CSV table of C-alpha atoms in Angstrom, one decimal:
chain,number,residue,atom,x,y,z
A,1,MET,CA,95.1,90.2,96.5
A,2,MET,CA,92.7,92.2,98.6
A,3,LEU,CA,92.8,96.0,98.2
A,4,LEU,CA,91.3,97.6,101.3
A,5,PRO,CA,90.7,101.3,101.5
A,6,LEU,CA,90.5,102.3,105.1
A,7,TYR,CA,89.5,106.0,105.4
A,8,VAL,CA,88.6,106.1,109.1
A,9,HIS,CA,90.8,107.7,111.8
A,10,PRO,CA,92.4,105.2,114.2
A,11,LEU,CA,90.8,106.9,117.2
A,12,VAL,CA,87.3,106.8,115.6
A,13,ASP,CA,87.3,103.1,114.8
A,14,PRO,CA,90.2,101.3,116.5
A,15,GLU,CA,88.5,97.9,116.0
A,16,ALA,CA,88.7,98.4,112.2
A,17,TRP,CA,92.4,99.0,112.4
A,18,ASP,CA,92.8,95.9,114.6
A,19,ALA,CA,90.9,93.8,112.1
A,20,LEU,CA,93.3,94.4,109.1
A,21,PRO,CA,94.8,91.3,107.5
A,22,ARG,CA,98.4,90.5,108.2
A,23,GLY,CA,100.9,89.3,105.7
A,24,GLY,CA,101.1,89.7,102.0
A,25,ALA,CA,97.5,88.9,101.0
A,26,CYS,CA,96.2,92.5,101.4
A,27,TRP,CA,97.2,96.1,100.6
A,28,THR,CA,95.5,98.5,103.1
A,29,ILE,CA,95.1,102.0,101.7
A,30,VAL,CA,95.5,104.7,104.4
A,31,ASN,CA,94.4,108.3,104.1
A,32,VAL,CA,95.2,110.9,106.7
A,33,HIS,CA,93.4,113.9,105.1
A,34,ASN,CA,92.8,113.4,101.3
A,35,GLY,CA,96.4,112.3,101.2
A,36,PRO,CA,99.2,112.5,103.8
A,37,GLY,CA,97.9,115.9,105.1
A,38,ALA,CA,99.9,119.1,105.7
A,39,GLY,CA,102.0,117.6,108.4
A,40,ARG,CA,102.8,114.4,110.3
A,41,ASP,CA,99.8,113.1,112.3
A,42,GLU,CA,101.2,111.4,115.3
A,43,VAL,CA,98.2,109.2,115.9
A,44,TYR,CA,98.4,107.9,112.3
A,45,ALA,CA,102.2,107.5,112.7
A,46,ALA,CA,101.8,105.4,115.8
A,47,ALA,CA,99.0,103.3,114.2
A,48,THR,CA,100.8,102.7,111.0
A,49,ASP,CA,104.1,101.9,112.8
A,50,ARG,CA,102.2,99.3,114.8
A,51,LEU,CA,100.6,97.7,111.8
A,52,HIS,CA,103.9,97.7,109.9
A,53,ALA,CA,105.5,95.8,112.7
A,54,ALA,CA,102.6,93.3,112.6
A,55,GLY,CA,103.1,92.7,108.9
A,56,VAL,CA,100.3,94.8,107.5
A,57,LYS,CA,101.1,96.1,104.0
A,58,MET,CA,100.0,99.7,103.4
A,59,LEU,CA,99.7,102.2,100.5
A,60,GLY,CA,99.4,105.9,100.9
A,61,TYR,CA,96.4,107.7,99.3
A,62,VAL,CA,97.0,110.4,96.6
A,63,ASP,CA,94.1,112.0,94.7
A,64,LEU,CA,94.8,112.8,91.0
A,65,GLY,CA,91.6,114.6,90.4
A,66,TYR,CA,91.2,112.7,87.1
A,67,GLY,CA,94.3,114.5,85.8
A,68,GLY,CA,93.3,117.9,87.1
A,69,ARG,CA,95.8,118.3,89.9
A,70,ALA,CA,99.2,119.9,89.2
A,71,ASN,CA,102.2,117.6,89.1
A,72,GLY,CA,103.8,119.6,91.9
A,73,GLU,CA,100.9,119.0,94.3
A,74,VAL,CA,100.8,115.3,93.5
A,75,TRP,CA,104.6,115.0,94.1
A,76,CYS,CA,104.3,116.8,97.4
A,77,ASP,CA,101.7,114.2,98.5
A,78,ILE,CA,104.0,111.4,97.4
A,79,VAL,CA,106.9,112.9,99.4
A,80,GLY,CA,104.6,113.4,102.3
A,81,TRP,CA,103.9,109.7,102.6
A,82,ALA,CA,107.6,109.2,103.4
A,83,GLN,CA,106.6,110.1,107.0
A,84,TYR,CA,104.7,106.8,107.3
A,85,PRO,CA,105.7,103.2,106.7
A,86,VAL,CA,103.8,102.7,103.4
A,87,GLY,CA,105.0,100.5,100.6
A,88,GLY,CA,103.7,102.5,97.7
A,89,ILE,CA,101.0,104.8,96.5
A,90,PHE,CA,97.3,104.4,95.7
A,91,PHE,CA,96.4,107.0,93.0
A,92,ASP,CA,92.6,107.6,93.3
A,93,GLN,CA,90.5,109.3,90.6
A,94,ALA,CA,93.1,108.5,88.0
A,95,PRO,CA,92.3,109.5,84.4
A,96,SER,CA,91.4,106.7,82.0
A,97,ASP,CA,91.7,108.4,78.5
A,98,ALA,CA,94.5,109.1,76.1
A,99,ALA,CA,94.9,112.6,77.3
A,100,GLY,CA,95.7,111.5,80.8
A,101,LEU,CA,98.2,108.8,79.9
A,102,ALA,CA,101.2,111.2,79.7
A,103,TYR,CA,100.2,112.8,83.0
A,104,VAL,CA,100.0,109.5,84.8
A,105,THR,CA,103.3,108.4,83.2
A,106,GLN,CA,105.0,111.4,84.8
A,107,VAL,CA,103.6,111.2,88.3
A,108,VAL,CA,104.2,107.4,88.8
A,109,ARG,CA,107.9,108.0,88.2
A,110,ALA,CA,108.1,109.7,91.6
A,111,VAL,CA,107.0,106.6,93.4
A,112,ARG,CA,109.3,104.2,95.1
A,113,GLY,CA,107.4,101.1,95.7
A,114,ALA,CA,104.1,99.7,94.5
A,115,VAL,CA,101.7,101.7,92.3
A,116,VAL,CA,98.0,101.2,92.2
A,117,LEU,CA,95.8,103.3,89.9
A,118,ASN,CA,92.1,103.8,90.5
A,119,PRO,CA,90.2,105.2,87.5
A,120,GLY,CA,87.3,103.1,88.7
A,121,THR,CA,86.4,102.1,85.1
A,122,ARG,CA,88.0,100.4,82.1
A,123,CYS,CA,90.8,102.5,80.8
A,124,LEU,CA,93.2,102.4,77.9
A,125,PRO,CA,95.5,99.4,77.9
A,126,GLY,CA,98.5,101.7,78.3
A,127,TYR,CA,97.6,102.3,81.9
A,128,ALA,CA,98.1,98.7,82.8
A,129,ALA,CA,101.8,99.0,82.1
A,130,LEU,CA,102.2,101.9,84.5
A,131,ALA,CA,101.1,100.2,87.6
A,132,ASP,CA,101.2,97.0,89.7
A,133,VAL,CA,97.4,97.1,89.9
A,134,VAL,CA,94.7,99.1,88.0
A,135,CYS,CA,91.2,99.3,89.5
A,136,THR,CA,88.9,98.9,86.4
A,137,PHE,CA,85.7,98.8,88.4
A,138,GLU,CA,84.5,100.7,91.5
A,139,GLY,CA,80.8,100.8,92.3
A,140,PRO,CA,77.9,99.2,94.1
A,141,TRP,CA,76.9,95.5,94.1
A,142,GLU,CA,73.9,96.2,92.0
A,143,SER,CA,76.0,97.6,89.2
A,144,TYR,CA,78.5,94.8,89.5
A,145,THR,CA,76.0,92.1,89.1
A,146,ALA,CA,74.5,93.9,86.1
A,147,LEU,CA,77.7,93.9,84.2
A,148,ALA,CA,77.6,91.8,81.1
A,149,PRO,CA,79.8,88.7,81.3
A,150,ALA,CA,83.0,89.7,79.5
A,151,GLY,CA,85.5,87.1,80.7
A,152,ARG,CA,88.5,87.7,83.0
A,153,ASP,CA,89.9,91.2,83.2
A,154,TRP,CA,93.5,92.2,82.8
A,155,ALA,CA,96.0,90.2,84.8
A,156,ASN,CA,96.7,93.2,87.1
A,157,ALA,CA,93.1,94.5,87.3
A,158,ALA,CA,91.2,95.0,90.5
A,159,HIS,CA,87.5,95.5,91.2
A,160,LEU,CA,86.2,97.5,94.3
A,161,VAL,CA,82.6,96.5,95.1
A,162,TYR,CA,80.6,98.0,97.9
A,163,GLY,CA,77.1,97.8,99.3
A,164,VAL,CA,77.1,94.0,99.2
A,165,PRO,CA,74.5,92.4,101.5
A,166,ALA,CA,76.3,90.9,104.4
A,167,ALA,CA,74.8,87.5,103.7
A,168,ARG,CA,76.1,87.6,100.1
A,169,LEU,CA,79.7,88.5,100.8
A,170,GLY,CA,80.9,85.0,100.1
A,171,GLU,CA,79.0,84.9,96.8
A,172,ALA,CA,80.4,88.4,95.9
A,173,SER,CA,84.0,87.3,96.6
A,174,ALA,CA,83.6,84.2,94.4
A,175,LEU,CA,82.2,86.4,91.6
A,176,LEU,CA,85.0,88.9,91.8
A,177,LEU,CA,87.6,86.1,91.7
A,178,THR,CA,86.1,84.9,88.4
A,179,ARG,CA,86.6,88.4,86.9
A,180,ALA,CA,89.8,89.9,88.5
A,181,GLN,CA,92.9,89.0,90.3
A,182,HIS,CA,92.6,91.7,93.0
A,183,GLY,CA,89.9,93.7,94.7
A,184,LEU,CA,87.5,94.1,97.5
A,185,VAL,CA,83.9,93.3,98.4
A,186,THR,CA,82.4,95.0,101.4
A,187,ASP,CA,79.0,95.3,102.9
A,188,LEU,CA,79.6,99.0,103.8
A,189,ALA,CA,77.7,101.2,101.4
A,190,ALA,CA,77.8,104.6,99.8
A,191,PRO,CA,78.3,107.4,100.5
A,192,LEU,CA,81.1,106.2,102.8
A,193,PRO,CA,81.9,102.6,101.8
A,194,TYR,CA,85.5,102.8,103.2
A,195,GLU,CA,84.9,104.2,106.6
A,196,GLY,CA,85.6,100.9,108.3
A,197,VAL,CA,86.1,97.3,107.2
A,198,PRO,CA,83.8,94.6,105.9
A,199,SER,CA,81.8,92.7,108.6
A,200,SER,CA,83.6,89.5,107.6
A,201,LEU,CA,86.9,91.0,108.6
A,202,ARG,CA,85.5,92.2,112.0
A,203,ALA,CA,84.2,88.7,112.6
A,204,ARG,CA,87.5,87.1,111.7
A,205,ALA,CA,89.4,89.5,114.0
A,206,ALA,CA,86.9,88.8,116.9
A,207,ALA,CA,87.6,85.1,116.6
A,208,ARG,CA,91.4,85.4,116.8
């Protein structure tokens, strides 16, 4: 399954929002303002309602600050996403060590729907049991190709790979699929690799 963080406002890049895959092959991660924001954003509400009606699956973004955010703040963000038609929560900057395991165990209990954790690196196996998907790699293409071959990752692991040369997106997708069941390859690069969609999705949308 594709995991597609989309951290651009619908009015800033409407073409990116129109290019999102329909159906069950992709989870799009939406992010109003480092989470659901302080109140309902009517532009986001209209955009997400339209996508939901078209069959686009969405997750709401919640930052865990690597375990540094108070549970109450995290729960407020989870509740805030009830204003939008999301099917679960994408927990960014999740901890990956033993100290953070109890913290994550508590916060995921508040979620009704899918749970995706993004520590962005390999974490303790206990985290795999807490989520539908765990992102065990997030980084640039150069780092991804430099990884030593280690066989296939956990069954529910995902890899997020950015900065892929556009001409090598097919190669990158094939490599990812040998390593993980879920993830993303995009030619957008740091520091803002998720402010839009990969060029391959734009091209596919233009050909519809």
